[in-house]
Short mmCIF file of C-alpha atoms in Angstrom, two decimals:
data_model
loop_
_atom_site.label_atom_id
_atom_site.label_comp_id
_atom_site.label_asym_id
_atom_site.label_seq_id
_atom_site.Cartn_x
_atom_site.Cartn_y
_atom_site.Cartn_z
CA MET G 1 70.56 27.81 165.87
CA PRO G 2 71.08 30.23 163.51
CA GLU G 3 68.03 31.09 161.59
CA GLN G 4 70.22 30.49 158.29
CA SER G 5 68.07 28.14 155.81
CA LEU G 6 68.39 24.26 156.57
CA LYS G 7 70.56 22.37 153.68
CA ARG G 8 67.80 20.63 151.55
CA LYS G 9 68.82 17.06 149.48
CA LEU G 10 67.01 15.15 147.00
CA VAL G 11 68.05 11.75 148.14
CA ALA G 12 67.41 8.00 148.18
CA ILE G 13 67.01 6.38 151.76
CA LEU G 14 67.75 3.02 152.83
CA SER G 15 66.41 1.76 156.21
CA ALA G 16 67.41 -2.07 157.64
CA ASP G 17 66.03 -4.07 160.55
CA VAL G 18 66.62 -7.00 162.07
CA VAL G 19 63.57 -9.22 161.96
CA GLY G 20 62.94 -11.14 165.46
CA TYR G 21 64.97 -8.93 166.43
CA SER G 22 63.13 -9.21 170.08
CA ARG G 23 62.81 -12.88 169.77
CA LEU G 24 66.65 -13.68 168.95
CA MET G 25 67.35 -11.48 172.24
CA ARG G 26 65.31 -12.78 174.84
CA ASP G 27 66.59 -16.37 173.23
CA ASP G 28 70.65 -15.00 173.37
CA GLU G 29 71.32 -11.53 174.30
CA GLU G 30 75.22 -12.50 173.70
CA ALA G 31 74.86 -14.85 170.19
CA THR G 32 72.47 -11.81 168.61
CA VAL G 33 75.15 -8.89 169.82
CA ARG G 34 78.04 -11.10 168.19
CA ALA G 35 75.42 -11.59 165.01
CA LEU G 36 74.50 -8.13 165.09
CA ALA G 37 77.74 -6.68 164.33
CA VAL G 38 79.61 -9.54 162.50
CA HIS G 39 76.22 -8.11 160.35
CA ARG G 40 76.82 -4.52 160.51
CA VAL G 41 80.58 -5.00 159.67
CA LEU G 42 78.92 -6.35 156.06
CA ILE G 43 76.37 -4.42 155.43
CA ASN G 44 78.52 -0.82 155.86
CA GLU G 45 80.52 -2.36 153.68
CA ILE G 46 77.92 -2.75 150.76
CA ILE G 47 76.76 0.13 151.21
CA LYS G 48 79.42 2.14 151.11
CA GLN G 49 80.91 0.06 147.97
CA ASN G 50 77.43 1.43 146.35
CA GLY G 51 78.09 5.08 146.95
CA GLY G 52 75.96 5.23 150.14
CA ARG G 53 76.62 6.32 154.00
CA VAL G 54 75.13 4.75 156.74
CA ILE G 55 73.96 7.62 159.03
CA ASP G 56 72.75 6.07 162.29
CA SER G 57 72.54 2.82 163.54
CA PRO G 58 70.39 2.35 166.83
CA GLY G 59 70.01 -1.18 168.31
CA ASP G 60 69.26 -3.55 165.27
CA ASN G 61 68.55 -0.45 162.54
CA ILE G 62 70.09 1.29 159.91
CA LEU G 63 69.43 4.69 158.06
CA ALA G 64 71.83 5.13 155.04
CA GLU G 65 71.31 7.71 152.30
CA PHE G 66 72.66 7.26 148.54
CA GLY G 67 72.31 9.88 145.81
CA SER G 68 70.79 8.13 143.50
CA VAL G 69 68.18 5.04 143.74
CA VAL G 70 69.58 2.70 141.91
CA GLU G 71 72.66 2.64 144.08
CA ALA G 72 70.30 1.93 147.07
CA VAL G 73 68.41 -0.38 145.49
CA THR G 74 71.17 -2.30 144.20
CA GLY G 75 73.36 -2.21 147.81
CA ALA G 76 69.89 -3.48 149.27
CA ILE G 77 69.49 -6.77 146.64
CA LYS G 78 73.58 -7.12 147.23
CA ILE G 79 72.86 -7.00 151.38
CA GLN G 80 69.96 -9.36 150.98
CA GLU G 81 71.92 -11.78 148.36
CA GLU G 82 75.02 -11.71 150.71
CA ILE G 83 73.23 -12.44 153.64
CA LYS G 84 71.10 -15.72 152.27
CA ARG G 85 74.38 -16.79 150.97
CA ARG G 86 76.05 -16.73 154.75
CA ASN G 87 72.94 -18.13 156.38
CA ALA G 88 73.03 -21.15 154.39
CA ASP G 89 75.31 -22.75 157.19
CA ILE G 90 72.97 -21.34 160.51
CA PRO G 91 70.98 -23.21 161.91
CA ASP G 92 67.07 -21.93 161.04
CA ASN G 93 66.48 -20.67 164.21
CA ARG G 94 70.03 -18.75 164.96
CA ARG G 95 69.64 -17.39 161.73
CA MET G 96 69.49 -13.27 161.38
CA GLU G 97 67.77 -11.83 158.73
CA PHE G 98 67.19 -7.94 157.76
CA ARG G 99 64.10 -6.65 156.14
CA ILE G 100 64.93 -3.21 154.34
CA GLY G 101 62.85 -0.24 153.16
CA VAL G 102 63.53 2.32 150.25
CA ASN G 103 62.35 5.07 149.57
CA LEU G 104 63.29 8.56 147.87
CA GLY G 105 62.79 12.46 149.65
CA ASP G 106 63.49 15.66 149.91
CA ILE G 107 65.58 15.56 152.92
CA ILE G 108 66.45 18.31 155.09
CA LYS G 109 70.26 17.70 156.43
CA GLU G 110 71.58 18.96 159.95
CA SER G 111 74.66 18.25 161.90
CA GLY G 112 75.01 14.77 159.63
CA LYS G 113 71.48 13.53 159.92
CA ILE G 114 68.73 13.50 157.74
CA TYR G 115 64.92 14.32 158.79
CA GLY G 116 61.37 14.48 156.71
CA ASP G 117 58.74 12.33 156.26
CA GLY G 118 60.80 10.72 153.41
CA VAL G 119 63.09 8.99 155.90
CA ASN G 120 59.97 8.15 158.46
CA LEU G 121 58.70 6.63 155.26
CA ALA G 122 61.70 4.42 154.77
CA ALA G 123 61.60 2.93 158.12
CA ARG G 124 57.82 2.16 156.90
CA LEU G 125 58.43 0.40 153.77
CA GLU G 126 61.08 -1.57 155.62
CA SER G 127 58.23 -3.50 158.44
CA LEU G 128 55.99 -4.24 155.29
CA ALA G 129 59.43 -6.14 153.63
CA GLU G 130 59.21 -9.95 153.36
CA PRO G 131 61.84 -10.88 155.88
CA GLY G 132 64.39 -11.72 153.77
CA GLY G 133 63.19 -8.75 151.28
CA ILE G 134 63.34 -5.11 149.87
CA CYS G 135 60.15 -3.28 149.72
CA ILE G 136 60.05 0.19 147.87
CA SER G 137 57.66 2.95 146.99
CA GLY G 138 56.45 3.65 144.26
CA THR G 139 58.16 7.18 144.02
CA ALA G 140 61.46 5.04 144.41
CA TYR G 141 60.13 2.49 141.52
CA ALA G 142 59.61 5.11 139.03
CA GLN G 143 63.37 5.84 138.86
CA VAL G 144 64.53 2.23 138.86
CA ARG G 145 62.04 0.51 136.49
CA LYS G 146 63.86 1.06 133.48
CA LYS G 147 67.09 0.51 135.17
CA LEU G 148 68.06 -2.56 136.72
CA ASN G 149 67.10 -5.82 135.15
CA LEU G 150 63.83 -6.08 138.66
CA LYS G 151 60.78 -8.44 139.14
CA PHE G 152 58.37 -6.32 141.22
CA GLN G 153 55.81 -6.94 142.51
CA PHE G 154 52.68 -4.38 143.19
CA VAL G 155 51.74 -4.73 146.90
CA GLY G 156 49.33 -2.08 146.80
CA LYS G 157 48.17 1.25 148.50
CA LYS G 158 47.27 0.44 151.86
CA ASN G 159 49.17 1.01 155.12
CA VAL G 160 51.10 3.51 154.40
CA LYS G 161 49.59 7.20 153.64
CA ASN G 162 48.21 6.00 150.43
CA ILE G 163 51.78 6.13 148.67
CA GLU G 164 52.08 2.66 145.98
CA ILE G 165 54.44 0.45 147.40
CA LEU G 166 56.19 -2.90 145.39
CA THR G 167 58.43 -5.33 146.61
CA ILE G 168 61.41 -6.81 144.31
CA ASP G 169 60.76 -10.68 143.76
CA LYS G 170 63.33 -13.21 145.48
CA SER G 171 63.86 -14.59 142.52
CA ARG G 172 64.93 -12.09 140.34
CA SER G 173 66.64 -13.13 137.28
CA ILE G 174 69.17 -10.78 136.31
CA SER G 175 68.78 -10.66 132.25
CA GLY G 176 65.40 -11.00 130.70
CA CYS G 177 63.30 -10.24 132.78
CA ASP G 178 61.66 -7.06 132.87
CA ALA G 179 60.77 -4.49 135.89
CA SER G 180 56.44 -5.37 135.59
CA HIS G 181 54.24 -2.76 137.13
CA GLN G 182 50.97 -4.23 138.12
CA SER G 183 48.03 -2.29 138.45
CA MET G 184 45.81 -3.15 140.78
CA MET P 1 84.11 -11.08 165.37
CA PRO P 2 85.76 -12.94 167.69
CA GLU P 3 84.46 -15.42 170.33
CA GLN P 4 86.08 -13.30 173.01
CA SER P 5 83.20 -12.24 175.62
CA LEU P 6 81.33 -9.69 175.56
CA LYS P 7 81.62 -6.56 177.92
CA ARG P 8 78.40 -6.49 180.22
CA LYS P 9 77.31 -4.14 182.35
CA LEU P 10 74.96 -2.84 184.81
CA VAL P 11 74.34 0.58 183.54
CA ALA P 12 70.95 3.56 184.06
CA ILE P 13 69.33 4.27 180.78
CA LEU P 14 67.71 7.21 179.47
CA SER P 15 65.70 7.65 176.49
CA ALA P 16 63.61 10.42 175.63
CA ASP P 17 61.74 11.41 172.74
CA VAL P 18 59.73 14.38 170.84
CA VAL P 19 56.09 14.43 171.69
CA GLY P 20 54.18 14.67 168.64
CA TYR P 21 57.37 14.28 166.22
CA SER P 22 55.32 13.76 162.99
CA ARG P 23 52.62 16.17 163.69
CA LEU P 24 55.76 18.81 163.80
CA MET P 25 57.49 17.48 161.14
CA ARG P 26 53.71 18.02 159.28
CA ASP P 27 53.13 21.11 160.18
CA ASP P 28 56.92 22.72 159.58
CA GLU P 29 59.86 20.87 158.72
CA GLU P 30 62.63 23.24 158.98
CA ALA P 31 61.06 24.72 162.51
CA THR P 32 60.81 21.31 163.89
CA VAL P 33 64.51 19.69 162.86
CA ARG P 34 66.02 23.97 163.80
CA ALA P 35 64.67 23.37 166.96
CA LEU P 36 65.15 19.90 167.56
CA ALA P 37 68.78 20.50 167.06
CA VAL P 38 68.46 23.12 169.77
CA HIS P 39 66.76 21.32 172.25
CA ARG P 40 69.77 18.00 171.31
CA VAL P 41 72.35 20.54 172.27
CA LEU P 42 70.10 21.09 175.44
CA ILE P 43 69.83 17.64 176.32
CA ASN P 44 73.03 16.03 175.69
CA GLU P 45 74.62 19.23 177.38
CA ILE P 46 72.54 18.31 180.56
CA ILE P 47 73.51 14.72 179.78
CA LYS P 48 76.85 14.98 180.32
CA GLN P 49 76.47 17.49 183.72
CA ASN P 50 74.94 14.79 185.51
CA GLY P 51 77.79 11.78 184.31
CA GLY P 52 75.92 10.85 181.44
CA ARG P 53 76.68 9.77 177.98
CA VAL P 54 75.12 9.98 174.40
CA ILE P 55 74.53 6.51 172.85
CA ASP P 56 72.51 6.94 170.17
CA SER P 57 70.34 10.27 168.91
CA PRO P 58 68.98 8.97 165.65
CA GLY P 59 65.67 11.12 164.78
CA ASP P 60 64.16 12.84 167.47
CA ASN P 61 65.55 10.26 170.16
CA ILE P 62 68.04 10.31 172.46
CA LEU P 63 69.91 7.07 174.31
CA ALA P 64 71.87 7.90 177.30
CA GLU P 65 73.59 5.87 179.81
CA PHE P 66 74.71 6.66 183.17
CA GLY P 67 76.60 5.07 186.12
CA SER P 68 73.98 5.67 188.57
CA VAL P 69 70.04 5.57 188.26
CA VAL P 70 70.17 8.77 190.93
CA GLU P 71 72.24 10.74 188.25
CA ALA P 72 69.90 10.05 185.17
CA VAL P 73 67.02 9.87 187.45
CA THR P 74 68.58 13.95 188.73
CA GLY P 75 69.15 14.68 184.86
CA ALA P 76 65.89 13.41 183.62
CA ILE P 77 64.45 15.96 185.62
CA LYS P 78 66.68 18.71 184.88
CA ILE P 79 66.08 18.09 181.19
CA GLN P 80 62.26 18.77 181.38
CA GLU P 81 62.56 21.50 183.85
CA GLU P 82 64.71 23.19 181.57
CA ILE P 83 62.20 22.43 178.55
CA LYS P 84 59.49 24.18 180.63
CA ARG P 85 61.06 27.28 181.61
CA ARG P 86 62.00 27.92 177.84
CA ASN P 87 59.01 26.33 176.34
CA ALA P 88 56.86 29.09 178.48
CA ASP P 89 57.14 32.30 175.63
CA ILE P 90 56.99 29.95 172.78
CA PRO P 91 52.95 29.32 171.00
CA ASP P 92 51.05 25.96 171.99
CA ASN P 93 51.02 24.89 168.97
CA ARG P 94 54.89 24.80 167.99
CA ARG P 95 56.74 23.59 171.31
CA MET P 96 58.30 20.93 171.58
CA GLU P 97 58.12 18.13 174.43
CA PHE P 98 60.05 15.71 175.63
CA ARG P 99 58.64 12.01 176.90
CA ILE P 100 61.45 10.88 179.22
CA GLY P 101 62.22 7.03 180.00
CA VAL P 102 64.46 5.92 182.81
CA ASN P 103 65.63 2.11 183.29
CA LEU P 104 68.01 0.18 184.30
CA GLY P 105 69.97 -3.33 182.93
CA ASP P 106 72.72 -5.26 182.85
CA ILE P 107 73.38 -4.65 179.19
CA ILE P 108 76.06 -5.56 176.35
CA LYS P 109 78.73 -2.89 174.92
CA GLU P 110 79.47 -3.24 171.52
CA SER P 111 81.34 -0.80 169.76
CA GLY P 112 80.25 1.95 171.53
CA LYS P 113 76.77 0.87 171.61
CA ILE P 114 74.09 -0.45 174.42
CA TYR P 115 72.42 -4.49 173.91
CA GLY P 116 69.59 -6.14 175.81
CA ASP P 117 65.91 -5.37 177.20
CA GLY P 118 66.87 -3.50 179.60
CA VAL P 119 67.25 -0.79 176.53
CA ASN P 120 64.59 -1.31 174.93
CA LEU P 121 62.21 -1.21 178.00
CA ALA P 122 63.37 1.99 178.86
CA ALA P 123 62.19 3.06 175.90
CA ARG P 124 58.69 1.59 176.15
CA LEU P 125 58.91 3.56 179.26
CA GLU P 126 59.38 6.18 177.47
CA SER P 127 56.30 6.30 176.06
CA LEU P 128 54.55 5.94 178.91
CA ALA P 129 55.89 8.58 180.17
CA GLU P 130 53.08 12.19 180.06
CA PRO P 131 54.59 14.84 177.63
CA GLY P 132 56.31 16.77 179.74
CA GLY P 133 57.12 13.64 182.07
CA ILE P 134 59.08 11.09 183.18
CA CYS P 135 57.97 7.09 183.20
CA ILE P 136 60.47 4.91 185.07
CA SER P 137 60.68 1.48 186.46
CA GLY P 138 60.39 -0.33 189.43
CA THR P 139 63.90 -1.93 189.77
CA ALA P 140 64.88 1.85 189.04
CA TYR P 141 62.62 3.53 191.47
CA ALA P 142 64.34 1.06 193.82
CA GLN P 143 67.24 2.36 193.57
CA VAL P 144 66.20 6.31 194.11
CA ARG P 145 63.48 6.31 196.37
CA LYS P 146 65.41 7.02 199.41
CA LYS P 147 67.75 9.43 197.61
CA LEU P 148 66.27 12.00 195.95
CA ASN P 149 63.24 13.92 197.71
CA LEU P 150 60.53 13.05 194.69
CA LYS P 151 57.13 12.20 194.79
CA PHE P 152 56.16 9.41 192.74
CA GLN P 153 53.41 8.38 191.19
CA PHE P 154 52.58 3.62 190.78
CA VAL P 155 51.20 3.65 187.18
CA GLY P 156 50.69 0.02 187.22
CA LYS P 157 52.43 -3.39 186.03
CA LYS P 158 50.26 -3.26 182.79
CA ASN P 159 51.21 -2.91 179.66
CA VAL P 160 55.36 -3.25 179.67
CA LYS P 161 55.57 -6.70 180.34
CA ASN P 162 54.57 -7.16 184.04
CA ILE P 163 57.40 -5.17 185.85
CA GLU P 164 56.29 -1.76 187.78
CA ILE P 165 56.38 1.64 186.01
CA LEU P 166 56.02 4.81 188.50
CA THR P 167 55.94 8.48 187.04
CA ILE P 168 57.52 11.54 188.91
CA ASP P 169 55.07 13.83 189.94
CA LYS P 170 55.68 16.67 188.20
CA SER P 171 54.70 19.60 190.41
CA ARG P 172 58.04 17.88 192.49
CA SER P 173 58.51 19.56 195.83
CA ILE P 174 62.10 19.52 196.11
CA SER P 175 62.36 19.51 199.89
CA GLY P 176 60.18 17.87 202.38
CA CYS P 177 58.16 15.40 200.69
CA ASP P 178 58.90 11.93 201.22
CA ALA P 179 58.92 9.19 197.95
CA SER P 180 56.22 7.64 198.17
CA HIS P 181 55.23 4.00 196.62
CA GLN P 182 51.32 3.26 196.12
CA SER P 183 50.84 -0.03 195.81
CA MET P 184 47.85 -0.92 193.49
#
């Protein structure tokens, strides 16, 4: 690879994966793969509609980049709301739910992939989200707090390299609620 | 997704990833991404030459399938040998080494991806390999022990769902050594 400089870009990173994927696979591999395929089509579509691009989708994971944190968070909410709506008619033990993490980072682009600690951190944030929930970093929060009418909950500084983490309240009210950032 | 039956196939699964990827990225993101790009081209090429197909390569991971366990293990050995040869001239702290796991499994194919516990297990085996080493399952071993002139070391049954695990001796002798399977 020639020593020309690698392309860097500031992006919002969305990482999603299936809650209890191993258990679902153990219970019924084929049904799980089918459900995953259906959800992946839905999620990819919402990501695209919100200006994002899917980069990788290995196993039960989906990694996407967005040019804007507002778009990434909006997309994440739409994904969770649509999945919740679809899950309403499905028995508890066969429901497929996702965790989503959103971060922003100055990443390196190479051959259509993205690299950097911002990417790894998005995956860590995702693992801290509740089933059906969204977990974002404090730096992502700073970009959306005055632009999106959402309730946020401050999770803390623990676990992930001393960065601030927030979750989006699932009972979000579209109008009339301020984004609140409680300090510890 | 229509309820037609999903395609199943018995394949050998190779999973590889970079040893100490987070540390390398922390030390020098750009150099690490460059080195990863170079290694990925090399690894993809060897996988192809040995009859395999790369399925996913998110982050520092490479997941590939082979129609034969012998081909997968042969490919894995060629990858490790070529990387070792190239690393000889590189300072210790900038060397990129890989761990490789090889398993076999009756997997589900869907949209060019593969799913199943055989896939997850390949990744677990990989995490048990030494830097520059290869770790295979007992079921993979059963397919190659009389077909490849390699030394194997029985690792044990611990850690991974009570399956047998073996590593390939790095000081393998191409001729004259039997594959040995020591019981615990």
